[in-house]
Amino acid sequence: MSPVRNNPDLSGCRRALRAGRISNGVSGKMKNKKILELETVIESMGDGISLSDANGHFEIFNSKMQEITGYTIEEANSCGDFSTLIYPDPKERQKALEGLKKIRRGKDHKVETTIRAKDGSKKALLVSTTLVGYKDRDMFLSVYRDITEREMIEDELLKSRERFIQVADIAEEFIWEVDTNGLYTYASPAVEKILGYKPEELTGKKHFYDFFAPDVREELKKAAFEVFARKDSFKHFNNPNLHKNGKTVIMETSGGPVMDKDGNLLGYCGADIDITERKKAEEELKKSKEKLEIQAWGQQKTNEAIKLLYKELDTMNKKLQQVDQMKSDFVSHVSHELRTPLATMREANAQLLEGMRGPLNEAQRRYMEISQRGVDRLTRIINNLLDLSRLDAGKIKLERKSVDITILARDVMESLLPQADQKKIKLEDELPPSLPETFIDPDRIRQVLINLVGNALKYTKEGGKIKLSAKRKEGSLEVSVIDTGMGIPDDYLDKIFERFERVSKIPIPGVGGAGLGLAICKELLDLHKGSICVESRVGKGSRFIISLPIYKEKDFLLDYLGEQIQEVKKIHSFLSLIMINVENCSQLKKKWGVKTMTQVQKQLEDLISSYIRDPMDKVIRYKEDTLALVMIGTPKKNGQAVAERLNAQTKKYKFKAKDKTVSLSLRFKEVTYPADGQTEDELIKAVEK
Amino acid sequence: MARKKKILVVEDSPTALSMLKNALECEGYQVITSETGEEGVKKATSERPDLVITDTLLPGIDGFEVCRRIKKRPGSVDPKVIVMTGAIDAVDAVKAKESGADDYTVKTSDLSPLIETVKKLI
């Protein structure tokens, strides 16, 4: 008997039946054997077999049929209309019966149908029916294949596909399938958003490589097919594509091979995401990073450059300092050289003018005077130059004294009054009767005031006015020189205190000078820790104001001590401080009044000063009732000796107050640096103990 | 013995130029010079120097442009370029890097930092 194959095959059954017909002419035993064989075959078949007449009566109903339908042959034959049992739906029944009518001898009629089994379950069957002759009757021979499982699988498959489509529809990724040539067999709706094409424009029409950017298409296509050939899966393959509107879209593709059960490649399927934005962001980030790196490099290089430039500045500075020094040295040297011949000239002129070398006539006298004036002017200029160069070199030391400025001012007025009268300029003062004393170098300040008033005289015309005034302004003293002269243009105001700066390069008759005077004034004021400034209007006049701090006595001593200790330290020498205190000071003040007391104090100061030999020693007023004597280079025992000597000598002295003799009760206390203190504060503390 | 390295100096100030030339020749380099940017670019091609030192301020195209043009040339080995500026300006350093320069320095009277940079590059 032929084996069971995929499709129910009737030929075997026919043969079996034919064998039965033929057996009619054969002996009984042989007939039984053949029938047994036949029965065995029919029973053993994996498909259901039935042989029924037009009335639905079953001659053959094998066990598989029983299995499928759930009914036995007896049940099937005794139920009346079997078709009603297995086709509960009249329409289905009708269809089946109609189908039977179409069946002819020798022709196979295949149909898929669904019956109801005895237990109510539905069975899907593939039925092959034909018409055969059996025992002189037309009989329906049917082979039934149970395809319920197959149907279920098909159902699952459908459901599975539906699920897939549902997901593919809503997924943002473009899900695709291509065949082995790369032709799209499936494209999810997302492709429209990503590439601008509808799925139907792709499936069956376009290849995946049709969308690659033209410049890389060939090489990407080649690479892709190489992967196909190896049947490899791939992930995150970046590829540039062209949107329908022409824009470039960067896709990230992942996919895998689709193979049949024999391992043959059917195609590829996978998903793409649009990473254009991501790529853009990555590019931006890279650019930013690069920019930052460049900035950092730039910063580093700039720092290095700054360092180099600083070094350069330093070198330049040093060179400048050198040059400055050289210049000062030069000026000083030259000035000294010039002084000598000038002095000679002056002397020679003077002698001639005195008539020591014979009488001079009028004209000769006049010209000699001109010459002498020239020599004087030259001398002044050279002295100014020397002054400046010494100021520069720090060689000028101030000889400070406690001075009332009004006295200085009046001095200056007196000296210059004759000149003013000569020029018919009114020289007046506006000075208070007195001002607090301050520690200044009176000669230098006098020099400044003479310079200022002298300038005023130079630049003021006949009939003009010059006023010298002084006043206290909080912690400073202000002295002003106001004139009604030419005035100074605005753009020169801040330059006039510079050296060699003169307002007009054109020499004005009667005005001389090398432009050094104001520069020297400024330097001198600076040394005093004071200041000088100017206000002026062209044609109206100028006002020069100098300001000097009122140095408190204590501060001055401390300052001075500090300075001297530094000097003394350098040469590993000593410094001695002797405090001379007037013990009955307040009593005497009450008795004689402040003014008299001040005079007495002055006497004491002068007395002490007269006893000191060394110009390096100084008497400085410390407090109202205390004088300080600072001696440089005096070791302890010498200092003490001096204190004792002074004590003895002052005891004998007769101080005068308002014609009366006063006796001062003086106390002497001595301390030495470094023995009694290393700093000015320590020394003061030690001496006041 | 290795051949002398060749340096092209692009600088319009004759004093600065001769100073640089002397200093570099003392260090054993062969020095060729240019007083304008355009000439410098040309010589960078024709003379094939190993290094180009260019001032930033030049008549005509400036040092950054010189650097850009030299670096843009399609060639197997570009010369290295040092951009030298007389003005200290942070923008200059970044600008130099953006023009493709290999290093950046300022003009100083002491040339040893420059020499060091030169030695590092070639």
mmCIF file with all atom_site columns, C-alpha atoms in Angstrom, chain A residues 15 225 239 247 312 315 318 396 400 406 428 453 470 509 609:
data_model
loop_
_atom_site.group_PDB
_atom_site.id
_atom_site.type_symbol
_atom_site.label_atom_id
_atom_site.label_alt_id
_atom_site.label_comp_id
_atom_site.label_asym_id
_atom_site.label_entity_id
_atom_site.label_seq_id
_atom_site.pdbx_PDB_ins_code
_atom_site.Cartn_x
_atom_site.Cartn_y
_atom_site.Cartn_z
_atom_site.occupancy
_atom_site.B_iso_or_equiv
_atom_site.pdbx_formal_charge
_atom_site.auth_seq_id
_atom_site.auth_comp_id
_atom_site.auth_asym_id
_atom_site.auth_atom_id
_atom_site.pdbx_PDB_model_num
ATOM 1  C CA . ARG A 1 15  ? -6.514 -0.007  -5.365 1.00 0.00 ? 15  ARG A CA 1
ATOM 2  C CA . PHE A 1 225 ? 25.956 43.502  -0.137 1.00 0.00 ? 225 PHE A CA 1
ATOM 3  C CA . ASN A 1 239 ? 24.303 56.175  6.468  1.00 0.00 ? 239 ASN A CA 1
ATOM 4  C CA . LYS A 1 247 ? 17.648 67.419  2.438  1.00 0.00 ? 247 LYS A CA 1
ATOM 5  C CA . GLU A 1 312 ? 61.079 92.723  29.214 1.00 0.00 ? 312 GLU A CA 1
ATOM 6  C CA . THR A 1 315 ? 64.927 94.789  31.908 1.00 0.00 ? 315 THR A CA 1
ATOM 7  C CA . LYS A 1 318 ? 66.667 98.560  34.994 1.00 0.00 ? 318 LYS A CA 1
ATOM 8  C CA . ILE A 1 396 ? 69.360 116.696 50.007 1.00 0.00 ? 396 ILE A CA 1
ATOM 9  C CA . ARG A 1 400 ? 63.923 120.609 60.134 1.00 0.00 ? 400 ARG A CA 1
ATOM 10 C CA . THR A 1 406 ? 54.008 133.379 59.061 1.00 0.00 ? 406 THR A CA 1
ATOM 11 C CA . GLU A 1 428 ? 50.817 142.715 49.874 1.00 0.00 ? 428 GLU A CA 1
ATOM 12 C CA . VAL A 1 453 ? 56.851 135.295 44.514 1.00 0.00 ? 453 VAL A CA 1
ATOM 13 C CA . ALA A 1 470 ? 48.647 131.836 54.701 1.00 0.00 ? 470 ALA A CA 1
ATOM 14 C CA . PRO A 1 509 ? 61.885 140.323 27.747 1.00 0.00 ? 509 PRO A CA 1
ATOM 15 C CA . SER A 1 609 ? 71.681 122.885 70.923 1.00 0.00 ? 609 SER A CA 1
#
